[in-house]
């Protein structure tokens, strides 16, 4: 009987390894396709059930120096920092140094409506604290003090009554960082090191990216660096975003972060479950909440000048997807969705690409404004030798053949056809969604 059980276990192990290899190959092919299109330039790690399926770098770390990204490249992770701030706050809750129901007035007496704004609301972006232009000016000043920051918040009206609505607030997280400092008597940065980085041995993670002198440091770019003359993006000092976005890290360290959360090494799994529970607008306590099949997906993205990041986890299935890019103009969410589709054996598509190459004059034939519905236009323009369509967001049109293009939104690929009139000029475009053909007439007087 024992021999039979041993054989069964070996067969199951072989089956898992074979499946993991196949899944890893599919994921690698997918990311390769995005990288070849200039839509991924960074490092990625994908793991499931403790097995790393992909851990690789793509593209240039520094295009001028011709260095390339790898698994050790260091990037700014921007708002993925919020998952660390949230976990540290929950750690203080577990230590009974703070409560989620504590209000801002407890730490800052006289703060407007401070007795109505709770720690939980700051974590879930339901506090009403605004990120208006005056706040942006303050938080983008590295030498801004706690006193100046609080004075700025006090002088500004809330976006809504606390707890009644949702609006993303970097200022709310910066405020959480200052509250952490008051509770612990140490800087926010010291606190993250003490309670998270050091226990998990996240030795490649810290804060001062501007001052980092390391051959692994990535240079940030606004868009894919197509030549060595492209100018790098301006770096933002870590003391500007503070607890809302100060951390730099690697894919390896962020996987260590995932493992630490999975095992309850930092805080209890029951507290994490509270963080993973939506409050409003699919946002919990420092995490964006979604699902794949019947499993809960928790994630956070980051976006700062020259860098984009995304950390996605499925705690119940021990899945972790980490994407760090040193270009800002990328759609990492589409890649995440397709990787999840591969992992859960769901259909997915490789990214659309140009099947033919059209000259800039040829692309300009399609420029114009096309009526989608009363008062709403699809604006088609040529930008950097690419044909772009803009409604509430901007998407690229990929040439399949003359007059026929594809839009890839990460879920589906929609075929867009441009039609010409008797004069030989484009007069309308059409596409089909859900079996319904949509015809959009071109506005008279827009580019032909």
Short mmCIF file of C-alpha atoms in Angstrom, two decimals:
data_model
loop_
_atom_site.label_atom_id
_atom_site.label_comp_id
_atom_site.label_asym_id
_atom_site.label_seq_id
_atom_site.Cartn_x
_atom_site.Cartn_y
_atom_site.Cartn_z
CA UNK A 1 0.00 0.00 0.00
CA UNK A 2 2.82 2.38 0.89
CA UNK A 3 4.46 1.70 -2.49
CA UNK A 4 1.20 2.53 -4.29
CA UNK A 5 0.84 5.80 -2.38
CA UNK A 6 4.47 6.67 -3.16
CA UNK A 7 3.93 6.05 -6.88
CA UNK A 8 0.75 8.16 -6.87
CA UNK A 9 2.57 11.02 -5.12
CA UNK A 10 5.44 10.86 -7.63
CA UNK A 11 3.00 10.89 -10.56
CA UNK A 12 1.13 13.87 -9.11
CA UNK A 13 4.43 15.67 -8.56
CA UNK A 14 5.48 15.04 -12.17
CA UNK A 15 2.08 16.26 -13.38
CA UNK A 16 2.41 19.47 -11.36
CA UNK A 17 5.93 20.11 -12.65
CA UNK A 18 4.85 19.48 -16.25
CA UNK A 19 1.86 21.80 -15.91
CA UNK A 20 4.00 24.47 -14.23
CA UNK A 21 6.50 24.28 -17.08
CA UNK A 22 3.74 24.65 -19.68
CA UNK A 23 2.14 27.57 -17.80
CA UNK A 24 5.53 29.21 -17.31
CA UNK A 25 6.21 28.94 -21.05
CA UNK A 26 2.85 30.54 -21.90
CA UNK A 27 3.50 33.41 -19.49
CA UNK A 28 7.02 33.89 -20.88
CA UNK A 29 5.66 34.00 -24.46
CA UNK A 30 3.05 36.56 -23.43
CA UNK A 31 5.54 38.91 -21.76
CA UNK A 32 7.98 38.43 -24.67
CA UNK A 33 5.24 39.67 -27.03
CA UNK A 34 4.65 42.81 -24.96
CA UNK A 35 8.38 43.46 -24.67
CA UNK A 36 8.88 43.12 -28.44
CA UNK A 37 6.18 45.77 -28.93
CA UNK A 38 7.93 48.15 -26.52
CA UNK A 39 5.05 47.73 -24.05
CA UNK A 40 7.08 46.10 -21.29
CA UNK A 41 10.50 47.35 -20.22
CA UNK A 42 11.37 46.12 -16.78
CA UNK A 43 11.37 43.04 -14.56
CA UNK A 44 8.64 40.54 -13.78
CA UNK A 45 8.22 37.70 -11.31
CA UNK A 46 5.31 35.25 -11.39
CA UNK A 47 4.91 32.56 -8.75
CA UNK A 48 2.21 30.04 -7.83
CA UNK A 49 2.07 27.78 -4.79
CA UNK A 50 5.65 28.56 -3.86
CA UNK A 51 7.06 27.85 -7.32
CA UNK A 52 8.57 30.71 -9.33
CA UNK A 53 7.31 30.39 -12.92
CA UNK A 54 9.03 33.44 -14.39
CA UNK A 55 11.67 35.79 -12.99
CA UNK A 56 13.23 37.86 -15.73
CA UNK A 57 14.20 41.32 -16.93
CA UNK A 58 13.37 42.88 -20.29
CA UNK A 59 14.68 45.90 -22.15
CA UNK A 60 17.09 48.60 -21.10
CA UNK A 61 17.97 49.50 -17.54
CA UNK A 62 19.87 52.46 -19.02
CA UNK A 63 19.57 52.93 -22.77
CA UNK A 64 22.57 55.28 -22.98
CA UNK A 65 24.87 52.86 -21.15
CA UNK A 66 23.30 49.87 -22.97
CA UNK A 67 22.70 48.03 -19.67
CA UNK A 68 19.70 45.71 -19.52
CA UNK A 69 17.11 44.93 -16.88
CA UNK A 70 17.34 41.66 -14.97
CA UNK A 71 15.90 40.03 -11.86
CA UNK A 72 18.03 42.28 -9.61
CA UNK A 73 17.14 45.65 -11.13
CA UNK A 74 15.95 48.23 -8.59
CA UNK A 75 12.88 50.38 -9.34
CA UNK A 76 10.74 52.98 -7.62
CA UNK A 77 7.47 51.22 -6.74
CA UNK A 78 5.45 54.41 -6.05
CA UNK A 79 1.99 53.67 -4.62
CA UNK A 80 2.67 49.98 -4.03
CA UNK A 81 4.19 51.61 -0.92
CA UNK A 82 0.63 51.95 0.38
CA UNK A 83 0.46 48.20 1.01
CA UNK A 84 3.44 48.59 3.37
CA UNK A 85 1.94 51.63 5.12
CA UNK A 86 -1.35 49.79 5.57
CA UNK A 87 0.37 46.70 6.98
CA UNK A 88 2.40 48.80 9.40
CA UNK A 89 -0.78 50.50 10.65
CA UNK A 90 -2.39 47.07 11.14
CA UNK A 91 0.75 45.97 12.99
CA UNK A 92 0.23 48.89 15.38
CA UNK A 93 -3.41 47.81 15.78
CA UNK A 94 -2.24 44.31 16.69
CA UNK A 95 0.23 45.83 19.17
CA UNK A 96 -2.70 47.83 20.65
CA UNK A 97 -0.88 51.09 20.02
CA UNK A 98 -3.62 52.37 17.72
CA UNK A 99 -7.19 51.44 16.73
CA UNK A 100 -8.84 51.59 13.33
CA UNK A 101 -11.61 53.62 14.98
CA UNK A 102 -9.18 56.23 16.34
CA UNK A 103 -9.84 59.63 14.81
CA UNK A 104 -7.46 62.24 13.46
CA UNK A 105 -8.34 64.67 16.25
CA UNK A 106 -6.69 62.30 18.72
CA UNK A 107 -3.35 63.05 17.06
CA UNK A 108 -4.06 66.56 15.74
CA UNK A 109 -6.46 68.44 18.00
CA UNK A 110 -8.36 71.14 16.12
CA UNK A 111 -8.12 69.36 12.76
CA UNK A 112 -11.32 70.27 10.82
CA UNK A 113 -13.81 67.41 11.22
CA UNK A 114 -10.92 65.50 12.77
CA UNK A 115 -13.27 63.79 15.20
CA UNK A 116 -15.12 62.27 12.20
CA UNK A 117 -12.09 61.04 10.20
CA UNK A 118 -10.89 57.61 11.32
CA UNK A 119 -7.71 55.64 10.66
CA UNK A 120 -9.80 53.10 8.72
CA UNK A 121 -11.12 55.88 6.48
CA UNK A 122 -7.60 57.14 5.75
CA UNK A 123 -6.59 53.60 4.79
CA UNK A 124 -9.61 53.07 2.53
CA UNK A 125 -9.63 56.53 0.84
CA UNK A 126 -13.01 57.36 2.36
CA UNK A 127 -11.82 60.21 4.59
CA UNK A 128 -12.63 63.03 2.15
CA UNK A 129 -9.10 64.46 2.46
CA UNK A 130 -8.30 65.97 -0.91
CA UNK A 131 -5.34 65.88 -3.27
CA UNK A 132 -5.97 69.30 -4.82
CA UNK A 133 -3.32 71.50 -6.40
CA UNK A 134 -2.24 73.14 -3.16
CA UNK A 135 -1.71 69.74 -1.55
CA UNK A 136 0.28 68.60 -4.56
CA UNK A 137 2.57 71.60 -4.26
CA UNK A 138 3.25 70.78 -0.63
CA UNK A 139 3.77 67.03 -1.01
CA UNK A 140 6.11 67.56 -3.95
CA UNK A 141 8.45 69.64 -1.79
CA UNK A 142 11.05 67.35 -0.21
CA UNK A 143 11.69 69.84 2.60
CA UNK A 144 8.00 70.04 3.55
CA UNK A 145 7.55 69.56 7.29
CA UNK A 146 4.79 67.85 9.23
CA UNK A 147 3.70 71.25 10.53
CA UNK A 148 3.43 72.74 7.05
CA UNK A 149 1.65 69.68 5.68
CA UNK A 150 -0.95 69.64 8.48
CA UNK A 151 -1.48 73.40 8.14
CA UNK A 152 -2.16 72.92 4.44
CA UNK A 153 -4.70 70.17 5.11
CA UNK A 154 -6.42 72.25 7.78
CA UNK A 155 -6.82 75.16 5.37
CA UNK A 156 -8.55 73.05 2.76
CA UNK A 157 -12.13 71.78 2.57
CA UNK A 158 -12.81 68.04 2.47
CA UNK A 159 -14.03 66.56 -0.81
CA UNK A 160 -16.97 64.98 1.03
CA UNK A 161 -18.16 64.13 4.53
CA UNK A 162 -15.94 61.38 6.00
CA UNK A 163 -17.21 57.89 5.24
CA UNK A 164 -19.84 58.93 2.69
CA UNK A 165 -17.85 58.52 -0.53
CA UNK A 166 -14.53 57.38 -2.02
CA UNK A 167 -11.69 59.31 -3.62
CA UNK A 168 -8.07 58.27 -3.94
CA UNK A 169 -5.99 60.37 -1.55
CA UNK A 170 -2.20 60.41 -1.41
CA UNK A 171 -2.49 63.11 1.24
CA UNK A 172 -4.45 60.69 3.43
CA UNK A 173 -1.58 58.20 3.31
CA UNK A 174 1.04 60.86 3.95
CA UNK A 175 -1.01 61.78 7.01
CA UNK A 176 -0.97 58.11 8.11
CA UNK A 177 2.82 58.21 7.89
CA UNK A 178 2.96 61.18 10.25
CA UNK A 179 0.55 59.45 12.65
CA UNK A 180 2.82 56.38 12.64
CA UNK A 181 5.72 58.65 13.60
CA UNK A 182 3.76 60.12 16.51
CA UNK A 183 2.75 56.67 17.78
CA UNK A 184 6.19 55.05 17.52
CA UNK A 185 8.48 58.02 18.17
CA UNK A 186 10.57 57.22 15.10
CA UNK A 187 10.46 58.29 11.46
CA UNK A 188 8.14 56.50 9.07
CA UNK A 189 11.21 55.19 7.23
CA UNK A 190 12.76 53.80 10.41
CA UNK A 191 9.45 52.18 11.27
CA UNK A 192 9.16 50.41 7.90
CA UNK A 193 12.75 49.17 8.24
CA UNK A 194 12.19 47.99 11.83
CA UNK A 195 8.84 46.28 11.44
CA UNK A 196 8.92 45.06 7.82
CA UNK A 197 12.22 45.23 5.91
CA UNK A 198 14.45 43.81 8.64
CA UNK A 199 12.18 40.93 9.82
CA UNK A 200 11.72 39.83 6.21
CA UNK A 201 15.34 40.56 5.22
CA UNK A 202 14.25 42.78 2.34
CA UNK A 203 17.79 44.01 1.87
CA UNK A 204 17.31 45.53 -1.60
CA UNK A 205 14.46 47.82 -0.49
CA UNK A 206 14.75 51.33 0.89
CA UNK A 207 13.68 54.93 0.17
CA UNK A 208 16.33 57.32 -1.19
CA UNK A 209 16.26 56.31 -4.86
CA UNK A 210 17.78 59.63 -5.98
CA UNK A 211 20.79 59.01 -3.75
CA UNK A 212 21.09 55.30 -4.55
CA UNK A 213 24.49 54.44 -6.05
CA UNK A 214 24.09 50.91 -7.39
CA UNK A 215 24.75 49.25 -10.76
CA UNK A 216 21.29 47.68 -10.36
CA UNK A 217 19.49 51.04 -10.28
CA UNK A 218 17.12 51.56 -13.24
CA UNK A 219 16.91 54.82 -15.17
CA UNK A 220 13.30 55.97 -15.54
CA UNK A 221 11.76 57.00 -18.86
CA UNK A 222 8.42 58.48 -19.84
CA UNK A 223 8.02 56.07 -22.77
CA UNK A 224 9.90 53.18 -24.33
CA UNK A 225 13.50 54.39 -24.95
CA UNK A 226 13.87 53.95 -28.70
CA UNK A 227 17.27 55.66 -28.90
CA UNK A 228 20.17 56.45 -26.59
CA UNK A 229 19.44 60.17 -26.96
CA UNK A 230 16.12 59.96 -25.11
CA UNK A 231 16.03 62.07 -21.96
CA UNK A 232 15.38 60.26 -18.67
CA UNK A 233 12.41 61.27 -16.58
CA UNK A 234 13.02 63.63 -13.67
CA UNK A 235 13.35 61.72 -10.40
CA UNK A 236 11.08 62.62 -7.49
CA UNK A 237 12.69 62.74 -4.06
CA UNK A 238 11.32 60.11 -1.66
CA UNK A 239 10.46 62.78 0.95
CA UNK A 240 7.75 64.10 -1.37
CA UNK A 241 5.38 61.09 -1.59
CA UNK A 242 6.54 59.78 1.82
CA UNK A 243 4.16 57.07 3.15
CA UNK A 244 2.10 57.27 -0.05
CA UNK A 245 4.90 56.23 -2.42
CA UNK A 246 8.50 56.45 -1.16
CA UNK A 247 9.78 52.88 -1.46
CA UNK A 248 12.14 51.41 -4.04
CA UNK A 249 12.51 47.65 -4.41
CA UNK A 250 13.08 44.62 -6.64
CA UNK A 251 10.86 41.79 -7.82
CA UNK A 252 12.69 39.42 -5.49
CA UNK A 253 12.14 41.59 -2.42
CA UNK A 254 8.47 42.08 -3.29
CA UNK A 255 8.07 38.32 -3.57
CA UNK A 256 9.58 38.09 -0.09
CA UNK A 257 6.95 40.67 0.93
CA UNK A 258 4.23 38.41 -0.51
CA UNK A 259 5.59 35.38 1.36
CA UNK A 260 5.73 37.33 4.61
CA UNK A 261 2.08 38.30 4.24
CA UNK A 262 1.03 34.79 3.20
CA UNK A 263 2.57 33.17 6.27
CA UNK A 264 1.30 35.73 8.77
CA UNK A 265 4.86 36.54 9.79
CA UNK A 266 4.14 40.25 10.19
CA UNK A 267 0.49 40.42 11.23
CA UNK A 268 -2.30 37.90 11.73
CA UNK A 269 -4.13 36.49 8.73
CA UNK A 270 -7.43 37.60 10.27
CA UNK A 271 -6.29 41.24 10.23
CA UNK A 272 -5.10 40.82 6.66
CA UNK A 273 -8.51 39.45 5.75
CA UNK A 274 -9.98 42.70 7.04
CA UNK A 275 -7.55 44.62 4.83
CA UNK A 276 -8.64 42.48 1.87
CA UNK A 277 -12.35 43.25 2.42
CA UNK A 278 -13.73 46.01 0.16
CA UNK A 279 -14.91 49.18 1.89
CA UNK A 280 -15.92 51.21 -1.17
CA UNK A 281 -15.10 51.20 -4.87
CA UNK A 282 -13.34 47.80 -4.66
CA UNK A 283 -10.77 49.22 -2.22
CA UNK A 284 -10.07 47.71 1.19
CA UNK A 285 -7.42 48.86 3.67
CA UNK A 286 -4.48 49.57 1.38
CA UNK A 287 -5.45 47.00 -1.26
CA UNK A 288 -7.54 46.99 -4.45
CA UNK A 289 -9.94 44.05 -4.37
CA UNK A 290 -11.04 42.02 -7.40
CA UNK A 291 -11.62 38.37 -8.25
CA UNK A 292 -10.64 35.65 -10.69
CA UNK A 293 -13.14 32.80 -10.80
CA UNK A 294 -14.16 32.31 -7.18
CA UNK A 295 -10.82 33.50 -5.77
CA UNK A 296 -10.18 36.94 -4.32
CA UNK A 297 -7.46 39.02 -5.96
CA UNK A 298 -5.70 41.77 -4.00
CA UNK A 299 -3.39 44.23 -5.68
CA UNK A 300 -1.94 47.70 -5.87
CA UNK A 301 -0.35 49.66 -8.68
CA UNK A 302 2.19 52.46 -8.62
CA UNK A 303 2.92 55.31 -11.00
CA UNK A 304 5.62 57.93 -10.55
CA UNK A 305 7.69 59.90 -13.07
CA UNK A 306 9.58 57.33 -15.15
CA UNK A 307 8.32 54.23 -13.34
CA UNK A 308 5.24 52.01 -13.19
CA UNK A 309 4.62 49.03 -10.94
CA UNK A 310 1.99 46.47 -10.09
CA UNK A 311 1.79 43.88 -7.32
CA UNK A 312 -1.05 41.37 -7.68
CA UNK A 313 -1.77 38.48 -5.33
CA UNK A 314 -4.34 35.68 -4.96
CA UNK A 315 -3.86 34.80 -1.28
CA UNK A 316 -6.06 31.70 -1.28
CA UNK A 317 -4.09 30.13 -4.14
CA UNK A 318 -0.68 31.57 -3.18
CA UNK A 319 -0.28 33.37 -6.51
CA UNK A 320 1.92 36.43 -6.88
CA UNK A 321 2.52 38.59 -9.97
CA UNK A 322 5.06 41.42 -9.68
CA UNK A 323 5.73 43.83 -12.53
CA UNK A 324 8.22 46.69 -12.23
CA UNK A 325 8.86 48.93 -15.25
CA UNK A 326 11.23 51.85 -15.82
CA UNK A 327 8.86 53.33 -18.40
CA UNK A 328 5.71 55.07 -17.29
CA UNK A 329 3.63 54.73 -20.47
CA UNK A 330 2.66 51.05 -20.12
CA UNK A 331 -0.54 49.14 -19.31
CA UNK A 332 0.59 46.57 -16.76
CA UNK A 333 -2.99 45.75 -15.78
CA UNK A 334 -3.66 44.12 -19.16
CA UNK A 335 -0.62 41.88 -18.71
CA UNK A 336 -1.75 40.93 -15.21
CA UNK A 337 -5.22 39.96 -16.44
CA UNK A 338 -3.78 37.74 -19.15
CA UNK A 339 -1.32 36.07 -16.77
CA UNK A 340 -4.21 35.30 -14.42
CA UNK A 341 -6.12 33.87 -17.38
CA UNK A 342 -3.19 31.56 -18.13
CA UNK A 343 -2.90 30.48 -14.49
CA UNK A 344 -6.62 29.72 -14.28
CA UNK A 345 -6.81 28.09 -17.73
CA UNK A 346 -9.04 30.78 -19.17
CA UNK A 347 -8.91 32.15 -22.74
CA UNK A 348 -6.62 35.11 -23.46
CA UNK A 349 -5.10 36.86 -26.46
CA UNK A 350 -1.58 37.88 -27.28
CA UNK A 351 -1.36 41.67 -27.72
CA UNK A 352 -2.45 43.14 -31.04
CA UNK A 353 0.31 44.39 -33.30
CA UNK A 354 0.70 46.11 -36.65
CA UNK A 355 0.45 43.54 -39.43
CA UNK A 356 1.45 46.17 -42.01
CA UNK A 357 3.57 49.29 -41.62
CA UNK A 358 1.97 52.55 -42.76
CA UNK A 359 3.86 55.78 -43.34
CA UNK A 360 2.97 58.86 -41.33
CA UNK A 361 1.22 60.51 -44.32
CA UNK A 362 -0.81 57.32 -44.82
CA UNK A 363 -1.83 57.31 -41.14
CA UNK A 364 -2.89 60.95 -41.34
CA UNK A 365 -5.64 59.99 -43.80
CA UNK A 366 -7.56 58.56 -40.86
CA UNK A 367 -7.24 61.55 -38.53
CA UNK A 368 -10.45 63.25 -37.49
CA UNK A 369 -13.29 63.39 -34.96
CA UNK A 370 -15.88 60.62 -35.26
CA UNK A 371 -19.30 60.85 -33.54
CA UNK A 372 -19.68 57.96 -31.09
CA UNK A 373 -22.91 59.24 -29.55
CA UNK A 374 -24.48 62.71 -29.16
CA UNK A 375 -21.88 64.99 -27.59
CA UNK A 376 -19.17 62.30 -27.50
CA UNK A 377 -16.46 61.97 -30.12
CA UNK A 378 -13.69 59.52 -30.93
CA UNK A 379 -10.66 61.69 -31.66
CA UNK A 380 -8.22 59.95 -33.99
CA UNK A 381 -4.76 61.50 -34.22
CA UNK A 382 -1.24 60.53 -35.26
CA UNK A 383 1.21 60.74 -32.35
CA UNK A 384 4.85 59.68 -32.67
CA UNK A 385 4.10 57.69 -35.85
CA UNK A 386 1.26 55.84 -34.11
CA UNK A 387 -2.47 56.19 -34.76
CA UNK A 388 -4.26 56.91 -31.48
CA UNK A 389 -7.99 56.96 -30.67
CA UNK A 390 -9.17 58.95 -27.66
CA UNK A 391 -12.56 58.87 -25.91
CA UNK A 392 -12.43 58.74 -22.11
CA UNK A 393 -9.01 57.12 -22.55
CA UNK A 394 -6.37 56.86 -25.26
CA UNK A 395 -5.72 53.64 -27.19
CA UNK A 396 -3.52 52.71 -30.13
CA UNK A 397 -4.98 51.58 -33.46
CA UNK A 398 -2.93 48.74 -34.98
CA UNK A 399 -2.93 48.48 -38.79
CA UNK A 400 -4.06 45.09 -40.11
CA UNK A 401 -4.51 46.12 -43.74
CA UNK A 402 -5.40 49.35 -45.51
CA UNK A 403 -8.34 50.94 -43.70
CA UNK A 404 -8.61 48.15 -41.11
CA UNK A 405 -7.16 48.47 -37.61
CA UNK A 406 -7.42 46.76 -34.22
CA UNK A 407 -7.83 48.24 -30.75
CA UNK A 408 -6.58 46.07 -27.89
CA UNK A 409 -8.02 47.03 -24.50
CA UNK A 410 -6.46 44.10 -22.65
CA UNK A 411 -9.74 42.19 -22.64
CA UNK A 412 -10.80 42.12 -26.28
CA UNK A 413 -9.48 43.15 -29.66
CA UNK A 414 -11.95 45.30 -31.57
CA UNK A 415 -11.67 45.63 -35.35
CA UNK A 416 -12.10 49.25 -36.51
CA UNK A 417 -12.76 49.87 -40.22
CA UNK A 418 -12.45 53.29 -41.86
CA UNK A 419 -14.73 53.92 -44.85
CA UNK A 420 -14.11 56.33 -47.72
CA UNK A 421 -16.68 58.26 -49.74
CA UNK A 422 -16.85 58.91 -53.49
CA UNK A 423 -14.17 61.59 -53.13
CA UNK A 424 -11.70 59.04 -51.79
CA UNK A 425 -11.64 60.76 -48.38
CA UNK A 426 -12.50 58.97 -45.13
CA UNK A 427 -16.08 59.76 -44.07
CA UNK A 428 -16.77 57.34 -41.18
CA UNK A 429 -15.46 54.48 -39.10
CA UNK A 430 -17.26 51.38 -37.85
CA UNK A 431 -16.74 48.58 -35.35
CA UNK A 432 -18.82 45.77 -33.88
CA UNK A 433 -19.45 45.17 -30.17
CA UNK A 434 -21.72 42.42 -28.87
CA UNK A 435 -23.03 41.72 -32.36
CA UNK A 436 -24.03 45.36 -32.86
CA UNK A 437 -22.34 47.36 -35.59
CA UNK A 438 -21.53 50.93 -34.57
CA UNK A 439 -21.07 53.55 -37.30
CA UNK A 440 -19.38 56.82 -36.39
CA UNK A 441 -19.59 59.68 -38.88
CA UNK A 442 -16.59 61.96 -39.29
CA UNK A 443 -17.10 65.57 -38.26
CA UNK A 444 -16.91 67.96 -41.20
CA UNK A 445 -13.88 70.21 -40.97
CA UNK A 446 -11.67 67.83 -39.01
CA UNK A 447 -8.46 66.56 -40.63
CA UNK A 448 -8.94 64.43 -43.74
#
